[in-house]
Coordinates of C-alpha atoms in Angstrom, one line a residue:
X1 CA -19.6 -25.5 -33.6
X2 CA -17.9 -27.3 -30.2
X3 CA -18.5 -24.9 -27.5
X4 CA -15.3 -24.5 -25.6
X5 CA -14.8 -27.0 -22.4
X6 CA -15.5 -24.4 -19.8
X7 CA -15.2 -26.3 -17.1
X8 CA -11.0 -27.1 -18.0
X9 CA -10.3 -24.0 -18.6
X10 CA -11.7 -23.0 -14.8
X11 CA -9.8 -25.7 -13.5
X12 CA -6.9 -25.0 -15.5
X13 CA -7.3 -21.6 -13.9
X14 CA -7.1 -23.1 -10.2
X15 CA -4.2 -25.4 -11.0
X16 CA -2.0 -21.8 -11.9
X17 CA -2.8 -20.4 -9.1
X18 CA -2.8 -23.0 -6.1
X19 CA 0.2 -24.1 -7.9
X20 CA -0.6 -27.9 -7.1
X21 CA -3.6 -29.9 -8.8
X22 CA -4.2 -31.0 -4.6
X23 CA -4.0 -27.6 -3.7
X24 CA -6.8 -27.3 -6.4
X25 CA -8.6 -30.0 -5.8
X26 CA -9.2 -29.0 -2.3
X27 CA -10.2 -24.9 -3.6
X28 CA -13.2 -26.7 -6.1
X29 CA -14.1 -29.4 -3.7
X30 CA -13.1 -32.3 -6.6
X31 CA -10.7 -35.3 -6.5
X32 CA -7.5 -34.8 -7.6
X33 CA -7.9 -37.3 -10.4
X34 CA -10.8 -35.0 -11.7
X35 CA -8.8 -31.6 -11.9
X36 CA -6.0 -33.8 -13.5
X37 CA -8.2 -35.1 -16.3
X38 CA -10.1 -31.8 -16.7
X39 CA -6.1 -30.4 -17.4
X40 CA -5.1 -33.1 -19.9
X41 CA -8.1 -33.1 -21.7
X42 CA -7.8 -29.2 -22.1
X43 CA -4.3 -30.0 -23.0
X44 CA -5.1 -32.3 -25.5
X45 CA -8.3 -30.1 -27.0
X46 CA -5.2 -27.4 -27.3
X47 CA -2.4 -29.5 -28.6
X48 CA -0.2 -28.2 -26.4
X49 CA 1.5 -28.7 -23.0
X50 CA -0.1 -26.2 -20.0
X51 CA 2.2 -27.3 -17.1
X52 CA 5.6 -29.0 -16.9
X53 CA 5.2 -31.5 -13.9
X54 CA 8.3 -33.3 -12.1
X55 CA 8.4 -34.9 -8.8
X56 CA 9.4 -31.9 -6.6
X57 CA 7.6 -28.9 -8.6
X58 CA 4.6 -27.9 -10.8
X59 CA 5.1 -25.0 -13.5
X60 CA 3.6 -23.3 -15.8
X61 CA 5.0 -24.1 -19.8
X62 CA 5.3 -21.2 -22.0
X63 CA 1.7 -22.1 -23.4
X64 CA 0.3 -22.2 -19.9
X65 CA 1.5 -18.6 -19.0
X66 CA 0.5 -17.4 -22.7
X67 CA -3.4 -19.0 -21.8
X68 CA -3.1 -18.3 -17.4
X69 CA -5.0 -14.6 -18.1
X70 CA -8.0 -15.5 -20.6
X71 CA -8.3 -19.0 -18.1
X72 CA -8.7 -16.4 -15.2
X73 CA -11.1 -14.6 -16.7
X74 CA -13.4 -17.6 -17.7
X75 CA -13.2 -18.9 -14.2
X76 CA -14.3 -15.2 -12.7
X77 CA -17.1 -15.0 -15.4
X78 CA -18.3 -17.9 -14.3
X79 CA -18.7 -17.2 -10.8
X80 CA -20.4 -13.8 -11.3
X81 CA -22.7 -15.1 -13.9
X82 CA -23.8 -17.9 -10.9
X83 CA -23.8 -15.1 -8.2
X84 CA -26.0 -13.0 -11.1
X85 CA -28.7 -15.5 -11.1
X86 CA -29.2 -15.9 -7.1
X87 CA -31.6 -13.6 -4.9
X88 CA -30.3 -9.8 -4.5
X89 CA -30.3 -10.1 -0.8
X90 CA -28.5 -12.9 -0.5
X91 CA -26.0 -11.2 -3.1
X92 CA -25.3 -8.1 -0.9
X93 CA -23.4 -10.7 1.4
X94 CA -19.6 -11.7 1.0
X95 CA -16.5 -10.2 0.4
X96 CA -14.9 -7.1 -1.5
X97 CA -11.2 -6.7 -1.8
X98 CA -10.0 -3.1 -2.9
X99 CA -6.8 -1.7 -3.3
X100 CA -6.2 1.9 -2.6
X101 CA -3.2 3.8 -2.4
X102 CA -1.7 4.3 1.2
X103 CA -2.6 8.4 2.0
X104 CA -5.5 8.3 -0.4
X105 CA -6.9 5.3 1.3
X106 CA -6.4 6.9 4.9
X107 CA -7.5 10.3 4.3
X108 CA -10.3 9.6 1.9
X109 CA -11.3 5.8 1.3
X110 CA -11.6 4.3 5.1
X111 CA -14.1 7.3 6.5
X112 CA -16.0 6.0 3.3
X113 CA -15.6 2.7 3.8
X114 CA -17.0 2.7 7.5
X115 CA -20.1 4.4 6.1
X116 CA -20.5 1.7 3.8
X117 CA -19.9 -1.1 6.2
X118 CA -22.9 0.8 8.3
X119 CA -25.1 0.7 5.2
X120 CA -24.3 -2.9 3.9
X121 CA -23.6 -5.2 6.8
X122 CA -23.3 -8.4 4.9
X123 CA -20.4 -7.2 3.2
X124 CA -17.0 -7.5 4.7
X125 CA -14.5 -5.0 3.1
X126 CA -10.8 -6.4 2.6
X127 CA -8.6 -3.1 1.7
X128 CA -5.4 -3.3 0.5
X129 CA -3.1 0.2 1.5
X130 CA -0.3 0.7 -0.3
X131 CA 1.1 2.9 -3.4
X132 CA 2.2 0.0 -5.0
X133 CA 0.7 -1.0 -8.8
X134 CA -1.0 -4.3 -8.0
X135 CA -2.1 -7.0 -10.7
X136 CA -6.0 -7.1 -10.0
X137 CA -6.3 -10.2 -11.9
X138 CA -3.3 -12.0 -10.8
X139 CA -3.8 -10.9 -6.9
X140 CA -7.7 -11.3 -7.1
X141 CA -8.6 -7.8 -6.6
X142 CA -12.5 -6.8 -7.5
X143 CA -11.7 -2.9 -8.0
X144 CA -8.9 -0.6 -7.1
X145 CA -8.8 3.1 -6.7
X146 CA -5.7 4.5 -8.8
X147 CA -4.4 8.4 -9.1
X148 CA -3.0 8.2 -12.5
X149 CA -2.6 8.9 -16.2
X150 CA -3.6 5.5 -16.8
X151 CA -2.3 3.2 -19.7
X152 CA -4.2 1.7 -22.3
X153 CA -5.0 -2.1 -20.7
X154 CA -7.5 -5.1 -20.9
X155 CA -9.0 -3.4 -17.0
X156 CA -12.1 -1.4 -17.2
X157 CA -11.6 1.9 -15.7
X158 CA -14.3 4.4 -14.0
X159 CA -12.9 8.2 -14.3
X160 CA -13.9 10.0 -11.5
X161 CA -12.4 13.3 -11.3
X162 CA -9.1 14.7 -11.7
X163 CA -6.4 15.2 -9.4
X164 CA -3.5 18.2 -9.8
X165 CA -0.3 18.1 -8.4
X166 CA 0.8 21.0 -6.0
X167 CA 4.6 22.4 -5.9
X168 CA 4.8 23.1 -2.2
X169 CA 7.1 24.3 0.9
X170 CA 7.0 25.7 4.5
X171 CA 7.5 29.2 4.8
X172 CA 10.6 28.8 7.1
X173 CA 12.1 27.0 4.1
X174 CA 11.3 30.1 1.6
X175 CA 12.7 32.3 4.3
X176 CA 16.2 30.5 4.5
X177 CA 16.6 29.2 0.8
X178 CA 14.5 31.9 -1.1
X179 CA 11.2 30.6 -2.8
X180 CA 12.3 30.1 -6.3
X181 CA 9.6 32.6 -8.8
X182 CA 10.6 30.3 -12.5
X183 CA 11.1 26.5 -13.0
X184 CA 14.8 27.4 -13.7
X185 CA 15.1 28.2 -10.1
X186 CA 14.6 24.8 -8.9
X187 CA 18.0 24.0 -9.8
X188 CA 19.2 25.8 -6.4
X189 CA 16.9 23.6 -4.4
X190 CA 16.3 19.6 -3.1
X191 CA 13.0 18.3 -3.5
X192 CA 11.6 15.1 -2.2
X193 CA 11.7 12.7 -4.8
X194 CA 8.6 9.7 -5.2
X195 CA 9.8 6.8 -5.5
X196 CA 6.9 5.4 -7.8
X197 CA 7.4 7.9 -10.1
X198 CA 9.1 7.0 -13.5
X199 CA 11.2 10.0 -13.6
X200 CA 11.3 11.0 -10.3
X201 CA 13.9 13.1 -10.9
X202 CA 12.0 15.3 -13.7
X203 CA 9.1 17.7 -13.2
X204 CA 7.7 17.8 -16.0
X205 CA 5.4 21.4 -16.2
X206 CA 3.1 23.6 -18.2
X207 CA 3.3 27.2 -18.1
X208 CA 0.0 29.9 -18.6
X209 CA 1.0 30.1 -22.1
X210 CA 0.7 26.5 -23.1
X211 CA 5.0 26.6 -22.7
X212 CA 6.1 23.4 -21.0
X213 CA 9.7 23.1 -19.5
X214 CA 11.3 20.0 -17.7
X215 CA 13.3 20.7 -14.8
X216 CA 16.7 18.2 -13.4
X217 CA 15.6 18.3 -9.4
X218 CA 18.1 17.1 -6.8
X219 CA 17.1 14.4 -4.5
X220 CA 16.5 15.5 -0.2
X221 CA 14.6 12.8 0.7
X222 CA 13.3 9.7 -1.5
X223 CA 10.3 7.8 -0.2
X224 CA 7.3 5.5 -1.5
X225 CA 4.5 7.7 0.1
X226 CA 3.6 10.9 0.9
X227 CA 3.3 11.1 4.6
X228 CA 6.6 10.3 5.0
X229 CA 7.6 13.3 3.2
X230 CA 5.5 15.7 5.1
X231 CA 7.2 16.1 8.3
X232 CA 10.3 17.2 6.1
X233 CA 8.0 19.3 4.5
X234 CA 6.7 20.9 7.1
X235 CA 10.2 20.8 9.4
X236 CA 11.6 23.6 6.5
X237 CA 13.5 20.7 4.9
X238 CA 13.2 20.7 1.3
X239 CA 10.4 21.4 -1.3
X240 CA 7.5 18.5 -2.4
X241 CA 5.3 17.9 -5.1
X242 CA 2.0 16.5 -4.1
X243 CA -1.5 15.9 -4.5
X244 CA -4.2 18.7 -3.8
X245 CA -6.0 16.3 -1.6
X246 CA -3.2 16.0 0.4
X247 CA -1.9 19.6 1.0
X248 CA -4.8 22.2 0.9
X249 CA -5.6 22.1 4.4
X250 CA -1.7 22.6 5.7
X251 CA -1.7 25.4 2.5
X252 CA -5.6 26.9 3.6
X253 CA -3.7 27.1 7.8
X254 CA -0.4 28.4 6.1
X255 CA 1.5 25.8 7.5
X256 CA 2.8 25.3 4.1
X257 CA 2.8 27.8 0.4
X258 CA 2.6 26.8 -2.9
X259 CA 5.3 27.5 -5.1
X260 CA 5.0 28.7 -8.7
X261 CA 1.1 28.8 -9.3
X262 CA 1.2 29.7 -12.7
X263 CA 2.9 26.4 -13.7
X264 CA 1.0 23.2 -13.6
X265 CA 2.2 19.8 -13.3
X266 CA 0.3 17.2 -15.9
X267 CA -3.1 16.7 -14.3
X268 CA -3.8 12.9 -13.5
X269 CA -7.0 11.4 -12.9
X270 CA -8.9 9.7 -9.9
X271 CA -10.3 5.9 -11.4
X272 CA -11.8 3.3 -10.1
X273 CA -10.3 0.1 -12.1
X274 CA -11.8 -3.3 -12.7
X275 CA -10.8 -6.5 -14.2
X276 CA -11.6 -6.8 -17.6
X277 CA -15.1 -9.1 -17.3
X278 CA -18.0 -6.7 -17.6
X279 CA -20.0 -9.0 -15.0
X280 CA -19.4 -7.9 -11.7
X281 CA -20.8 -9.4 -8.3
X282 CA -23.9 -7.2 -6.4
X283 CA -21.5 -6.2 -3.6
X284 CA -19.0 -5.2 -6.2
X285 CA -21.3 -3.0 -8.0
X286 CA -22.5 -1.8 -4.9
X287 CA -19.3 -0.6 -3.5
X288 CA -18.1 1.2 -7.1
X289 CA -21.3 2.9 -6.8
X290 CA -20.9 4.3 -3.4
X291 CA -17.4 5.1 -3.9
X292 CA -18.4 6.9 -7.1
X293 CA -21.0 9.2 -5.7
X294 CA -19.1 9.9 -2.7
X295 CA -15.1 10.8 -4.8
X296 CA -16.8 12.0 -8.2
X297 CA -18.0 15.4 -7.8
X298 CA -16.1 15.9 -4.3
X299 CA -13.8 18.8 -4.9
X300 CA -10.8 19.9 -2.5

């Protein structure tokens, strides 16, 4: 049996995502006329076209974009399975890039984070904030830290523990709209709608009893993170739906109330999310692992 041509494929890999076989060239320290064979004679081993190449612009073909994930992949092994073989200390050097979800990654991730730094000093941490899905593959994340139901998907996921949504409101608000005692009563109200929800516009709830309901909410405020809701919150504004993390010391200093406690949102779950190669750098493995013991069996 021919063993695949590891090499192309890796280079292949570079090629997509410099978007230039100089650009490439220079990333892999080879001539140009190198990564261009290594490309045709993938090309050829394939029978198929990879890029479409005129004099102004490189692109991917259909083929190319079909192959760009597994040629990604093949590249990343590679360069774990070299950083595998070399001396642990000089492993527990380099970089780590995370991406972590705006408030999480304020409230929760950077106190962790600086601990970390003060235990591993070779490693430099590059965190990404924001409540935006990003493509760990595509963007060249090593882990991410995601408050989800999550989807079934090539990435390796962690579950750490779960995460419950709170219905919640200042008192001043209940004291000048009425604090609403059934789902059906939400229809008198505006909420603050997240904008990275799919139905933002839906709360979707389960009752005591097992009975789940779906409530139509009108729209106060829409936003793309929760700390821009809060001072609407708070101000006696509008009612919010939001993570326990985030609330229970403004609901434990009565600053705010929770509304209907015997309904539940769907629970979601706190993951730490990989790309899909099981080999994993020593800094990599050595962040998850902090960030596992410290958010697993934390409770709020």
């Amino acid at each position: 049996m021919r063993l695949p041509d590891f090499e192309a494929w890796a280079v292949f890999a570079a090629v997509a995502d410099t978007g230039s076989f100089t650009a490439a060239a220079e990333a892999l320290s080879l001539s140009k006329a190198k990564v261009s064979k290594a490309v045709s004679r993938l090309e050829v081993e394939l029978g198929t076209v990879l890029f479409h190449r005129t004099s102004r612009r490189l692109s991917l073909s259909a083929a190319g974009r079909s192959l760009v994930d597994h040629a990604r992949r093949i590249r990343l092994d590679g360069e774990a399975a070299v950083e595998a073989a070399r001396d642990e200390a000089s492993l527990l050097t380099g970089t780590v890039r995370i991406a972590v979800p705006m408030s999480f990654g304020l409230r929760e991730v950077a106190p962790l984070v600086a601990r970390f730094m003060a235990l591993y000093p070779g490693i430099i941490i590059d965190m990404h904030l924001s409540d935006a899905r990003v493509d760990l593959v595509d963007e060249g994340f090593d882990l991410a830290l995601r408050i989800a139901t999550l989807p079934d998907s090539s990435l390796r996921a962690i579950r750490l523990r779960p995460v419950q949504l709170y219905m919640i409101a200042s008192p001043d608000y209940c004291a000048r709209n009425g604090t609403p005692l059934t789902p059906a009563d939400l229809e008198q109200h505006r909420v603050v709608y997240y904008a990275n929800s799919a139905q933002p516009g839906l709360w979707s709830m389960t009752g005591r009893d097992g009975s789940r309901v779906q409530c139509p909410v009108k729209p106060a405020l829409i936003v793309n993170n929760a700390d821009a809701a809060m001072p609407a919150v708070i101000g006696g504004l509008c009612i919010a739906a939001l993570p326990d993390f985030f609330c229970d010391e403004e609901v434990a200093g009565g600053r705010l109330v929770r509304l209907l406690p015997h309904w539940q949102f769907d629970e979601t779950t706190l993951s730490i999310v990989t790309p899909p190669s099981p080999h994993r750098p020593a800094r990599v493995e050595a962040l998850i692992a902090f960030l596992r013991d410290a958010l697993q069996h934390k409770q709020n």
